[in-house]
PDB file of C-alpha atoms in Angstrom:
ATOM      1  CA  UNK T  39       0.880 -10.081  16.783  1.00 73.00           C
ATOM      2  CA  UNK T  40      -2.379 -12.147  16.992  1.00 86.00           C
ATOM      3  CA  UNK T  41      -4.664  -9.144  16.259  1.00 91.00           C
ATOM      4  CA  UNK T  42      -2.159  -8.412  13.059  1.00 94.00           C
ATOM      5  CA  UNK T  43      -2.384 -12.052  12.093  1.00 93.00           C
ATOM      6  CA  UNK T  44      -6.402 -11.953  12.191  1.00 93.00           C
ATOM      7  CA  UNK T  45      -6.288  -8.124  10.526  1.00 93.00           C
ATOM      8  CA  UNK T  46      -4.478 -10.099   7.582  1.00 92.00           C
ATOM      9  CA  UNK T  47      -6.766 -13.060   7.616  1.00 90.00           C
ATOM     10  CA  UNK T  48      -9.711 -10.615   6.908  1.00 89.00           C
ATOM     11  CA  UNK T  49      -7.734  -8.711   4.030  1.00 87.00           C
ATOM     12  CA  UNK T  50      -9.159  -9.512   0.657  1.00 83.00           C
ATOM     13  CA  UNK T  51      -5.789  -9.912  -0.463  1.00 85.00           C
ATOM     14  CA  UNK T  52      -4.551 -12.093   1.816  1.00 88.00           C
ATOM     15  CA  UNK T  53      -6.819 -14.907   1.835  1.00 83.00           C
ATOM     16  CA  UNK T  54      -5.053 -17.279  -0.647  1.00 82.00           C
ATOM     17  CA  UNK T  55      -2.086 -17.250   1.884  1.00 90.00           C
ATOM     18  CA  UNK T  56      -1.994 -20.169   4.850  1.00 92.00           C
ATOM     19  CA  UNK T  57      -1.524 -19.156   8.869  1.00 92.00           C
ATOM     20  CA  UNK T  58       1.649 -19.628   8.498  1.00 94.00           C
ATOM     21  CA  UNK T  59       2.393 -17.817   5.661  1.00 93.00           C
ATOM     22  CA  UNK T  60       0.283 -14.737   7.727  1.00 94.00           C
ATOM     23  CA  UNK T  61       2.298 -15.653  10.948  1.00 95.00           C
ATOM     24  CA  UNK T  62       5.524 -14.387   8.698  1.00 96.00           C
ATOM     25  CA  UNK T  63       4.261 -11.266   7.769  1.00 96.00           C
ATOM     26  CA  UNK T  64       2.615 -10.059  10.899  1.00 96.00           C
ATOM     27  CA  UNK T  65       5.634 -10.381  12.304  1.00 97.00           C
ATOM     28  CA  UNK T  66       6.848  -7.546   9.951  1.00 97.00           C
ATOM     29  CA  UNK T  67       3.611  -5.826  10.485  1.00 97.00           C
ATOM     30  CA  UNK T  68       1.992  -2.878  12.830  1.00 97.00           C
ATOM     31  CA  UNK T  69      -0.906  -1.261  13.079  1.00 96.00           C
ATOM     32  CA  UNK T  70      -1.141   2.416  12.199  1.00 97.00           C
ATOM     33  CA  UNK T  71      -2.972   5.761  12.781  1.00 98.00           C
ATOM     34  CA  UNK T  72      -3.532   8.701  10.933  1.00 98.00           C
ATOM     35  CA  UNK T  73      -5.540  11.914  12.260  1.00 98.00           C
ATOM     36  CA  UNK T  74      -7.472  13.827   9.575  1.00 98.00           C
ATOM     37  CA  UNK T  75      -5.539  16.060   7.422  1.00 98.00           C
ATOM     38  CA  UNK T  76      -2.168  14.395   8.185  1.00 98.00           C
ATOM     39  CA  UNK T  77       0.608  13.598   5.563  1.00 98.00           C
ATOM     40  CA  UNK T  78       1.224   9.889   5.518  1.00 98.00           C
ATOM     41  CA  UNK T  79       3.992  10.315   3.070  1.00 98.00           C
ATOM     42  CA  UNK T  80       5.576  12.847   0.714  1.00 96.00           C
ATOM     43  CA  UNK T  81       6.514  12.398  -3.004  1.00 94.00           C
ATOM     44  CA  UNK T  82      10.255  11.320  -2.825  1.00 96.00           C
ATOM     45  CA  UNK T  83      10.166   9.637   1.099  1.00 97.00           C
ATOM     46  CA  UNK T  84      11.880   5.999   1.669  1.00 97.00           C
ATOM     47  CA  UNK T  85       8.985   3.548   0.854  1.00 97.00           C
ATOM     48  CA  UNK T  86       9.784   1.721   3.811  1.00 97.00           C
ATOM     49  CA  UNK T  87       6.246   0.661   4.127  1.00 97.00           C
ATOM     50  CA  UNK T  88       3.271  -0.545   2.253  1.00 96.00           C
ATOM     51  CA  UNK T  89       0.047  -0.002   4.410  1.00 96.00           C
ATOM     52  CA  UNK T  90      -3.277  -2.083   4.446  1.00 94.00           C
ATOM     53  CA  UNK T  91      -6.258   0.543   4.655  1.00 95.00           C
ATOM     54  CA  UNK T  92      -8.428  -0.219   7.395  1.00 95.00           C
ATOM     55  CA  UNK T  93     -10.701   2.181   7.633  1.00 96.00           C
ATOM     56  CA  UNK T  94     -10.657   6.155   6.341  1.00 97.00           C
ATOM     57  CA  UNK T  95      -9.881   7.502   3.376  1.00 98.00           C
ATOM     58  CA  UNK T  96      -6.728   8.494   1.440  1.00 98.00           C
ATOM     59  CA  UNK T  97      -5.950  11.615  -0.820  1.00 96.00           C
ATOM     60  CA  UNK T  98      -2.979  10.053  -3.165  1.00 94.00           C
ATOM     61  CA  UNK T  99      -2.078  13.146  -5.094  1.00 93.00           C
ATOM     62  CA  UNK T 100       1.055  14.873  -6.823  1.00 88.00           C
ATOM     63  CA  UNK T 101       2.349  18.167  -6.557  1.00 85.00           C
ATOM     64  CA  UNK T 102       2.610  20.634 -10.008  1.00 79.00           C
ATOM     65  CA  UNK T 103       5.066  23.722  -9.515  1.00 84.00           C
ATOM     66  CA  UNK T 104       2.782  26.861  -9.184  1.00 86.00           C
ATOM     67  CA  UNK T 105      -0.146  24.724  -8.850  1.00 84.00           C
ATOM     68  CA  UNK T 106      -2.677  23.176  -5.987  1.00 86.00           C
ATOM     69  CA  UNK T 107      -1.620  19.219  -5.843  1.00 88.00           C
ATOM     70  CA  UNK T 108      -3.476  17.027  -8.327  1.00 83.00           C
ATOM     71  CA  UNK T 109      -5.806  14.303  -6.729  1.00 86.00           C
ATOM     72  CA  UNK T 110      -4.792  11.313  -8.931  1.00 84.00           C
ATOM     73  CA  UNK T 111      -6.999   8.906  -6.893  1.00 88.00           C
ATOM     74  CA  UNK T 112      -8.874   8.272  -3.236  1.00 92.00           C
ATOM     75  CA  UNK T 113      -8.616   4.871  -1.904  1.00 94.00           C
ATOM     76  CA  UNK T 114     -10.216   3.707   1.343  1.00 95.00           C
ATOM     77  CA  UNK T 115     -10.760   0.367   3.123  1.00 94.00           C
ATOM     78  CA  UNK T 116      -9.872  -2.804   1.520  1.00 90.00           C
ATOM     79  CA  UNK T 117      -7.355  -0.599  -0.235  1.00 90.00           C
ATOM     80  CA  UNK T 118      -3.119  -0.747  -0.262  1.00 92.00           C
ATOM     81  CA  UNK T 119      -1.755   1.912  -0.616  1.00 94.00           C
ATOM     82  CA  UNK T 120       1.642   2.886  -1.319  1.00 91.00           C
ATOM     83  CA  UNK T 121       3.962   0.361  -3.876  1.00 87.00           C
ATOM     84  CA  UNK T 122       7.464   1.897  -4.579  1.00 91.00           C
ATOM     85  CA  UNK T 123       8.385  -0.274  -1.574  1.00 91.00           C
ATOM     86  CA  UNK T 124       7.967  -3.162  -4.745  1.00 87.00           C
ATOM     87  CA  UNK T 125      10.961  -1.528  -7.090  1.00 88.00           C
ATOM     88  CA  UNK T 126      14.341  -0.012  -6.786  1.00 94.00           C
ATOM     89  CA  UNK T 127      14.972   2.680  -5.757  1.00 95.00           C
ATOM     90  CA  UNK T 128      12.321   2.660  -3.254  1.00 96.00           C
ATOM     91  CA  UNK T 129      10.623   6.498  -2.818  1.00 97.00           C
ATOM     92  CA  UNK T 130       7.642   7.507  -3.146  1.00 96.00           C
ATOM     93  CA  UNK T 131       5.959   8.783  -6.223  1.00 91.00           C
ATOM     94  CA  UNK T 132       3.400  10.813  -5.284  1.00 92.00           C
ATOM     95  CA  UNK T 133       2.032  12.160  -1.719  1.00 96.00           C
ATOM     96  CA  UNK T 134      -0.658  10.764   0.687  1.00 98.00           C
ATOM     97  CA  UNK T 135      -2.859  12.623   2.689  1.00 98.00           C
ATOM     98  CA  UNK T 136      -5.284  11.234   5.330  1.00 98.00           C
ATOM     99  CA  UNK T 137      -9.301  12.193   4.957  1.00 98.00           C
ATOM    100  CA  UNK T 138     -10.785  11.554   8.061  1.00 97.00           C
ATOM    101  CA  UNK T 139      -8.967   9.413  10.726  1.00 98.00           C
ATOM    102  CA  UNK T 140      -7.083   6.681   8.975  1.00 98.00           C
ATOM    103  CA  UNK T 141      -6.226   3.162  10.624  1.00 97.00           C
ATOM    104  CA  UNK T 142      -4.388   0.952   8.726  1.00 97.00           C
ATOM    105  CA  UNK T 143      -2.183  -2.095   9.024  1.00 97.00           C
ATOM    106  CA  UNK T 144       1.721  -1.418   7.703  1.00 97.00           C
ATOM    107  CA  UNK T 145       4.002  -3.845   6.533  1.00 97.00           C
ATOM    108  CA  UNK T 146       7.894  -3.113   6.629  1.00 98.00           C
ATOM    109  CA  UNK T 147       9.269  -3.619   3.559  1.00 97.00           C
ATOM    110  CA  UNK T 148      12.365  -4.421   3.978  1.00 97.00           C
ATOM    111  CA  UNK T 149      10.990  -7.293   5.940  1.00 97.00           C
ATOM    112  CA  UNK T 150       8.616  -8.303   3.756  1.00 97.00           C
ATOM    113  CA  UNK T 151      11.269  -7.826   1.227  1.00 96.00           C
ATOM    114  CA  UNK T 152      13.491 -10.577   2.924  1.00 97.00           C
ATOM    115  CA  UNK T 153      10.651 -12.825   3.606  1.00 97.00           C
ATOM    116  CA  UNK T 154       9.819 -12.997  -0.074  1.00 95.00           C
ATOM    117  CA  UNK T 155      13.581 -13.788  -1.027  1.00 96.00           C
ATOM    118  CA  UNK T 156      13.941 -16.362   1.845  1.00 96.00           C
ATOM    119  CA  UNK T 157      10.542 -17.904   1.053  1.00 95.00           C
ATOM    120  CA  UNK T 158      10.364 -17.598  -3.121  1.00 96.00           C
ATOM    121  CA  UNK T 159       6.805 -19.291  -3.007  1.00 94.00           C
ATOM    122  CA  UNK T 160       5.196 -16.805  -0.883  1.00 93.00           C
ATOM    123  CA  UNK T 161       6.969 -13.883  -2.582  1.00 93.00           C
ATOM    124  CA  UNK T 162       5.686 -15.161  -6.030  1.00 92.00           C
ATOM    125  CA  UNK T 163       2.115 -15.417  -4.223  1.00 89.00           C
ATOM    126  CA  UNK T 164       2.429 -11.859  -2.887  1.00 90.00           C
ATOM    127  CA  UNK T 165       3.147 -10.471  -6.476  1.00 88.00           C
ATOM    128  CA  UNK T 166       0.673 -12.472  -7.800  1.00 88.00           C
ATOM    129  CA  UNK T 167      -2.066 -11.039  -5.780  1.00 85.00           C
ATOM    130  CA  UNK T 168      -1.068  -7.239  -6.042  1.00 85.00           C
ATOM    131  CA  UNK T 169       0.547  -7.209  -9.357  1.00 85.00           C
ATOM    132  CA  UNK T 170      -3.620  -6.784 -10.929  1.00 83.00           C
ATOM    133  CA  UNK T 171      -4.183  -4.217  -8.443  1.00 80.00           C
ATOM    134  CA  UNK T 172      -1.309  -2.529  -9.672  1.00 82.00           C
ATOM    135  CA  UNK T 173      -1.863  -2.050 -12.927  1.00 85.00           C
ATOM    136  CA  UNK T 174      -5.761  -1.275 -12.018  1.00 84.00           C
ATOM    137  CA  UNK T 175      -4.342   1.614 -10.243  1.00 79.00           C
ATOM    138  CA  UNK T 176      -1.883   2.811 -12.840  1.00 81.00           C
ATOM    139  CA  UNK T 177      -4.678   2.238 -15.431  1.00 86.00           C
ATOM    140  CA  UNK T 178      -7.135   4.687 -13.056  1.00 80.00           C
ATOM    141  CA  UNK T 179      -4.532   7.003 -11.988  1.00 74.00           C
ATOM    142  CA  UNK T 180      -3.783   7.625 -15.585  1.00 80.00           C
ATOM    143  CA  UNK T 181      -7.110   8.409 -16.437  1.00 81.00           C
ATOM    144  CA  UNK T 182      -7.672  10.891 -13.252  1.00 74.00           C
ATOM    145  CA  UNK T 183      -4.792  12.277 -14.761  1.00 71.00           C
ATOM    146  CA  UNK T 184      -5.781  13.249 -18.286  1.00 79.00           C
ATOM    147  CA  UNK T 185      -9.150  14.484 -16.783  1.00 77.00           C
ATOM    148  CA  UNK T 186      -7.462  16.810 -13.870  1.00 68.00           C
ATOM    149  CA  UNK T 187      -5.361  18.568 -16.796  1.00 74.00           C
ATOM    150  CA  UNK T 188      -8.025  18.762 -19.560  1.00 80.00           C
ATOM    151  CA  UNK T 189     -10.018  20.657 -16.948  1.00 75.00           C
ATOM    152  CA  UNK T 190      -7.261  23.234 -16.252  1.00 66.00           C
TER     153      UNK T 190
END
């Protein structure tokens, strides 16, 4: 758990939280691996995770009937990826494919879930952190988007 804790402490997005508060969630934390070319999730899976990438990259991209899969964006270290975990009714919205080896750090969500409800100062810290990055993503994704079907 010490390794998680100090994986946390070097996240960007983890620095305005205390040891403590880092203590918490590694202990609903693990680390992960992903060879080249593997699906971390599908379109539709639980969200029972949200991972930290480490190092690698990620193809985030949704499927179109009749079509090859639409990249909407890549992320890569520094990056989270995956936040349906954040809203009922918790599935995925798009699929994630590993480029390269992936290592990341995941965090259960249903932990992390209960850790933000038992601790409402931490949770509030949590969304405050992520909530920019989300709507940077949506923002991005949206544009990637547009551009991926004008070209069709």
């Amino acid at each position: 758990m010490e390794r998680i804790e100090t994986l946390l402490a070097e996240h960007p997005d983890f620095f305005a939280f205390d040891h403590e508060e880092r203590r918490q969630l590694a202990r609903h934390a693990r680390e992960e691996n992903f060879p080249d070319g593997s699906t971390i999730f599908q379109e539709e899976d639980e969200a029972d995770a949200v991972l930290l990438l480490l190092e690698g990259e990620v193809a985030v991209q949704n499927a179109l009937p009749g079509r090859d899969p639409v990249r909407i964006e890549t992320l890569g270290p520094g990056d989270i990826l995956g936040w349906a975990w954040l809203m009922p009714p918790f599935r995925r919205m798009s699929d994630a494919v590993a480029i390269g080896d992936v290592r990341a750090v995941a965090l259960d969500a249903a932990g992390v879930r209960a850790l933000c409800n038992a601790h409402p100062e931490l949770g509030y810290r949590l969304y405050q952190n992520w909530l920019p990055h989300l709507a940077d993503r949506f923002r991005a994704q949206r544009l990637q988007l547009l551009s991926a079907l004008a070209s069709r």
